[in-house]
XYZ file of N, CA, C and O in Angstrom:
448
model
N -1.394 20.340 -0.983
C -2.116 19.457 -0.074
C -2.039 18.035 -0.613
O -2.112 17.816 -1.808
N -1.957 17.073 0.289
C -1.921 15.674 -0.180
C -3.270 15.238 -0.732
O -4.317 15.759 -0.347
N -3.206 14.296 -1.652
C -4.439 13.719 -2.191
C -4.982 12.645 -1.256
O -6.182 12.472 -1.124
N -4.070 11.913 -0.585
C -4.464 10.792 0.254
C -3.423 10.574 1.346
O -2.238 10.756 1.108
N -3.886 10.209 2.543
C -2.997 9.777 3.618
C -3.535 8.462 4.149
O -4.720 8.161 4.009
N -2.662 7.670 4.745
C -3.145 6.408 5.275
C -2.071 5.625 5.979
O -0.964 6.110 6.200
N -2.451 4.429 6.325
C -1.573 3.517 7.048
C -1.455 2.213 6.284
O -2.426 1.741 5.704
N -0.252 1.647 6.327
C -0.087 0.302 5.793
C 0.991 -0.422 6.583
O 1.843 0.197 7.214
N 0.915 -1.720 6.577
C 1.893 -2.609 7.172
C 2.017 -2.421 8.688
O 1.249 -1.699 9.295
N 2.927 -3.144 9.286
C 3.269 -3.102 10.710
C 2.194 -3.651 11.641
O 2.511 -4.300 12.615
N 0.932 -3.393 11.382
C -0.138 -3.796 12.296
C -1.268 -4.490 11.556
O -1.441 -4.322 10.351
N -2.077 -5.216 12.318
C -3.323 -5.745 11.792
C -4.401 -4.668 11.886
O -4.212 -3.627 12.523
N -5.540 -4.909 11.272
C -6.619 -3.918 11.252
C -7.075 -3.543 12.661
O -7.317 -2.369 12.947
N -7.196 -4.506 13.570
C -7.654 -4.212 14.931
C -6.750 -3.197 15.610
O -7.213 -2.291 16.291
N -5.443 -3.359 15.442
C -4.490 -2.487 16.103
C -4.433 -1.094 15.467
O -3.959 -0.138 16.077
N -4.928 -0.965 14.240
C -4.892 0.320 13.538
C -6.066 1.228 13.878
O -6.045 2.413 13.539
N -7.091 0.713 14.538
C -8.328 1.471 14.752
C -8.090 2.872 15.324
O -8.577 3.849 14.754
N -7.364 3.043 16.441
C -7.247 4.405 16.973
C -6.497 5.360 16.042
O -6.804 6.558 15.984
N -5.561 4.833 15.288
C -4.775 5.671 14.384
C -5.596 6.078 13.152
O -5.509 7.213 12.684
N -6.403 5.155 12.653
C -7.256 5.460 11.501
C -8.325 6.471 11.903
O -8.621 7.405 11.156
N -8.886 6.313 13.099
C -9.877 7.277 13.576
C -9.271 8.670 13.618
O -9.874 9.643 13.157
N -8.071 8.764 14.152
C -7.414 10.072 14.243
C -7.170 10.667 12.860
O -7.399 11.860 12.634
N -6.704 9.851 11.933
C -6.498 10.340 10.566
C -7.807 10.816 9.949
O -7.865 11.889 9.345
N -8.850 10.009 10.086
C -10.142 10.357 9.491
C -10.719 11.633 10.107
O -11.391 12.404 9.420
N -10.442 11.848 11.380
C -10.943 13.052 12.048
C -10.207 14.314 11.623
O -10.753 15.416 11.741
N -8.980 14.180 11.151
C -8.178 15.366 10.862
C -7.838 15.577 9.390
O -7.602 16.719 8.988
N -7.825 14.527 8.608
C -7.391 14.655 7.208
C -8.433 15.370 6.358
O -9.622 15.080 6.450
N -7.953 16.278 5.538
C -8.821 16.970 4.588
C -8.731 16.337 3.197
O -9.098 16.949 2.209
N -8.224 15.115 3.155
C -8.056 14.408 1.891
C -8.542 12.964 2.083
O -9.064 12.609 3.136
N -8.379 12.150 1.065
C -8.779 10.753 1.149
C -7.941 10.016 2.189
O -6.795 10.376 2.450
N -8.519 8.966 2.787
C -7.835 8.156 3.799
C -7.859 6.696 3.347
O -8.887 6.203 2.873
N -6.710 6.018 3.491
C -6.639 4.599 3.116
C -6.019 3.766 4.236
O -5.310 4.293 5.096
N -6.301 2.475 4.197
C -5.682 1.495 5.100
C -5.337 0.253 4.297
O -6.166 -0.257 3.542
N -4.108 -0.199 4.462
C -3.652 -1.474 3.916
C -3.008 -2.222 5.079
O -1.798 -2.168 5.265
N -3.821 -2.877 5.875
C -3.293 -3.558 7.070
C -2.712 -4.919 6.715
O -2.988 -5.474 5.653
N -1.939 -5.450 7.652
C -1.491 -6.834 7.533
C -2.662 -7.755 7.876
O -3.646 -7.327 8.477
N -2.500 -9.007 7.561
C -3.511 -10.017 7.930
C -3.265 -10.423 9.383
O -2.880 -11.543 9.684
N -3.422 -9.467 10.287
C -3.146 -9.679 11.702
C -1.688 -9.368 12.012
O -0.940 -8.890 11.172
N -1.316 -9.632 13.247
C 0.077 -9.454 13.657
C 0.870 -10.705 13.294
O 0.309 -11.799 13.226
N 2.167 -10.574 13.069
C 2.954 -11.767 12.745
C 2.947 -12.765 13.908
O 3.002 -12.373 15.065
N 2.869 -14.039 13.571
C 2.931 -15.080 14.601
C 4.400 -15.427 14.879
O 5.312 -14.830 14.304
N 4.636 -16.385 15.744
C 6.005 -16.759 16.144
C 6.846 -17.253 14.970
O 8.079 -17.202 15.010
N 6.204 -17.716 13.928
C 6.926 -18.231 12.771
C 7.070 -17.185 11.658
O 7.568 -17.476 10.582
N 6.594 -15.962 11.916
C 6.698 -14.905 10.915
C 5.565 -14.894 9.910
O 5.588 -14.118 8.966
N 4.557 -15.748 10.114
C 3.392 -15.776 9.233
C 2.272 -14.914 9.794
O 2.402 -14.294 10.857
N 1.170 -14.902 9.094
C 0.007 -14.090 9.482
C -1.207 -14.996 9.533
O -1.458 -15.748 8.604
N -1.969 -14.905 10.627
C -3.014 -15.883 10.892
C -4.433 -15.443 10.543
O -5.340 -16.272 10.544
N -4.669 -14.163 10.274
C -6.037 -13.741 9.957
C -6.471 -14.341 8.623
O -5.781 -14.189 7.608
N -7.609 -15.003 8.652
C -8.191 -15.524 7.418
C -8.817 -14.360 6.650
O -8.981 -13.265 7.204
N -9.198 -14.568 5.397
C -9.902 -13.510 4.675
C -11.146 -13.022 5.429
O -11.389 -11.814 5.509
N -11.905 -13.937 6.018
C -13.099 -13.548 6.777
C -12.723 -12.732 8.008
O -13.369 -11.725 8.315
N -11.674 -13.160 8.728
C -11.216 -12.409 9.900
C -10.857 -10.970 9.521
O -11.262 -10.015 10.187
N -10.107 -10.840 8.465
C -9.632 -9.516 8.056
C -10.795 -8.624 7.628
O -10.876 -7.460 8.026
N -11.706 -9.172 6.850
C -12.869 -8.392 6.404
C -13.727 -7.967 7.593
O -14.239 -6.842 7.633
N -13.875 -8.841 8.571
C -14.649 -8.508 9.764
C -13.975 -7.384 10.545
O -14.647 -6.474 11.037
N -12.653 -7.417 10.647
C -11.919 -6.350 11.338
C -12.087 -5.007 10.634
O -12.103 -3.962 11.285
N -12.214 -5.011 9.328
C -12.377 -3.767 8.577
C -13.749 -3.128 8.800
O -13.942 -1.958 8.480
N -14.695 -3.884 9.365
C -16.033 -3.327 9.567
C -16.033 -2.077 10.440
O -16.834 -1.178 10.216
N -15.152 -2.001 11.426
C -15.073 -0.775 12.240
C -14.766 0.432 11.361
O -15.335 1.506 11.546
N -13.861 0.268 10.414
C -13.524 1.366 9.509
C -14.724 1.750 8.652
O -15.003 2.930 8.449
N -15.413 0.738 8.142
C -16.535 0.989 7.240
C -17.761 1.519 7.981
O -18.438 2.421 7.496
N -18.052 0.944 9.150
C -19.204 1.411 9.939
C -19.079 2.891 10.287
O -20.076 3.607 10.343
N -17.870 3.325 10.544
C -17.631 4.718 10.931
C -17.316 5.634 9.753
O -17.079 6.817 9.952
N -17.290 5.079 8.562
C -17.003 5.841 7.335
C -15.683 6.607 7.452
O -15.605 7.792 7.163
N -14.639 5.881 7.863
C -13.319 6.476 8.019
C -12.463 6.351 6.768
O -11.414 6.979 6.684
N -12.855 5.506 5.807
C -11.968 5.178 4.681
C -12.531 5.564 3.321
O -13.737 5.553 3.108
N -11.587 5.831 2.428
C -11.907 5.967 1.011
C -11.332 4.814 0.209
O -11.837 4.497 -0.864
N -10.268 4.198 0.719
C -9.628 3.069 0.039
C -9.217 2.036 1.077
O -8.798 2.397 2.176
N -9.358 0.776 0.722
C -8.985 -0.318 1.622
C -8.225 -1.365 0.832
O -8.520 -1.615 -0.330
N -7.274 -1.979 1.487
C -6.492 -3.021 0.843
C -5.796 -3.863 1.884
O -6.194 -3.873 3.039
N -4.747 -4.551 1.481
C -4.017 -5.413 2.397
C -2.531 -5.361 2.137
O -2.090 -5.032 1.044
N -1.766 -5.698 3.164
C -0.304 -5.716 3.062
C 0.162 -7.129 3.431
O -0.423 -8.109 2.977
N 1.150 -7.236 4.288
C 1.771 -8.524 4.608
C 0.749 -9.570 5.052
O -0.116 -9.303 5.879
N 0.863 -10.744 4.478
C -0.023 -11.849 4.821
C -1.352 -11.843 4.100
O -2.074 -12.830 4.127
N -1.680 -10.745 3.437
C -2.957 -10.720 2.708
C -2.756 -11.320 1.317
O -1.669 -11.275 0.748
N -3.807 -11.894 0.825
C -3.807 -12.561 -0.476
C -4.961 -12.010 -1.301
O -5.796 -11.261 -0.777
N -5.068 -12.387 -2.558
C -6.251 -11.974 -3.320
C -7.567 -12.374 -2.633
O -8.558 -11.644 -2.719
N -7.565 -13.486 -1.914
C -8.777 -13.897 -1.192
C -9.124 -12.910 -0.072
O -10.310 -12.650 0.198
N -8.119 -12.354 0.593
C -8.365 -11.342 1.632
C -9.013 -10.091 1.024
O -9.988 -9.567 1.563
N -8.463 -9.648 -0.088
C -8.996 -8.444 -0.745
C -10.408 -8.703 -1.247
O -11.292 -7.856 -1.120
N -10.643 -9.894 -1.783
C -11.993 -10.249 -2.251
C -12.983 -10.263 -1.091
O -14.134 -9.836 -1.244
N -12.550 -10.730 0.083
C -13.440 -10.755 1.253
C -13.778 -9.339 1.716
O -14.917 -9.055 2.110
N -12.797 -8.435 1.669
C -13.057 -7.036 2.022
C -14.040 -6.431 1.032
O -15.008 -5.764 1.414
N -13.817 -6.685 -0.244
C -14.725 -6.173 -1.278
C -16.135 -6.730 -1.086
O -17.126 -5.992 -1.198
N -16.241 -8.014 -0.767
C -17.557 -8.632 -0.559
C -18.264 -8.024 0.650
O -19.483 -7.822 0.632
N -17.512 -7.714 1.715
C -18.097 -7.101 2.905
C -18.664 -5.722 2.576
O -19.750 -5.355 3.015
N -17.923 -4.968 1.774
C -18.391 -3.643 1.354
C -19.683 -3.768 0.556
O -20.654 -3.045 0.800
N -19.716 -4.709 -0.378
C -20.909 -4.905 -1.210
C -22.088 -5.432 -0.392
O -23.226 -4.976 -0.566
N -21.815 -6.379 0.498
C -22.870 -6.994 1.310
C -23.617 -5.954 2.152
O -24.830 -5.983 2.254
N -22.878 -5.031 2.741
C -23.492 -4.050 3.639
C -23.644 -2.678 2.995
O -24.047 -1.727 3.652
N -23.322 -2.593 1.711
C -23.466 -1.351 0.953
C -22.766 -0.169 1.635
O -23.329 0.916 1.748
N -21.552 -0.417 2.105
C -20.788 0.639 2.765
C -20.442 1.742 1.773
O -20.149 1.481 0.620
N -20.457 2.958 2.266
C -20.120 4.124 1.458
C -18.759 4.665 1.891
O -18.371 4.539 3.048
N -18.035 5.310 0.982
C -16.728 5.867 1.357
C -16.881 7.094 2.262
O -17.946 7.707 2.340
N -15.807 7.426 2.894
C -15.744 8.604 3.752
C -15.946 9.863 2.910
O -15.346 10.029 1.858
N -16.801 10.740 3.400
C -16.996 12.020 2.714
C -15.839 12.946 3.063
O -15.357 12.944 4.198
N -15.380 13.696 2.097
C -14.323 14.654 2.376
C -14.893 15.799 3.208
O -15.961 16.331 2.889
N -14.204 16.187 4.268
C -14.692 17.309 5.074
C -14.453 18.622 4.346
O -13.638 18.687 3.421
N -15.129 19.674 4.765
C -14.839 20.970 4.144
C -13.402 21.372 4.459
O -12.869 21.029 5.512
N -12.801 22.077 3.533
C -11.430 22.530 3.778
C -11.440 23.574 4.879
O -12.285 24.465 4.907
N -10.511 23.427 5.790
C -10.400 24.344 6.922
C -9.283 25.349 6.685
O -8.544 25.247 5.720
N -9.190 26.253 7.595
C -8.090 27.204 7.573
C -6.781 26.426 7.691
O -6.707 25.464 8.457
N -5.732 26.801 6.977
C -4.467 26.070 7.078
C -3.988 25.950 8.527
O -4.098 26.887 9.314
N -3.481 24.778 8.868
C -3.015 24.507 10.224
C -1.829 23.558 10.135
O -1.861 22.605 9.369
N -0.806 23.797 10.929
C 0.336 22.908 10.946
C 0.025 21.722 11.857
O -0.426 21.888 12.983
N 0.246 20.500 11.342
C 0.057 19.285 12.128
C 1.404 18.609 12.278
O 2.090 18.389 11.283
N 1.790 18.313 13.486
C 3.039 17.621 13.751
C 2.736 16.251 14.331
O 1.775 16.101 15.080
N 3.545 15.277 14.005
C 3.323 13.949 14.568
C 4.066 13.839 15.879
O 5.098 14.464 16.097
N 3.525 13.041 16.770
C 4.140 12.826 18.070
C 3.188 12.099 18.978
O 2.110 11.686 18.562
N 3.558 11.952 20.204
C 2.735 11.223 21.154
C 1.672 12.086 21.807
O 0.695 11.591 22.334
N 1.859 13.379 21.787
C 0.895 14.275 22.423
C -0.172 14.724 21.438
O 0.032 14.725 20.243
N -1.316 15.112 21.942
C -2.398 15.632 21.097
C -2.256 17.128 20.947
O -1.886 17.843 21.794
């Protein structure tokens, strides 16, 4: 069994919400997210400020979907510090591991 599953890169935190929810609902292990600082702009940069990114992560924290959080493209140490400060400010707790279920095959695809 995996120790951790998660998402990183390609999307900003806002765009990852439905995928993270699905992972958190089904994973029997730790869940992580390392989003970009928003979607790339026309110049290939990333526009989410540290505050923007930390605010977007609140959906993950409010719902207790994550065990680990970080950043990918466009994020800086200031972005990570803002996420850490948001966790401390609101005393967010990590996602509890669900009880282990009977083994089940999970396939990726567009259908549920």
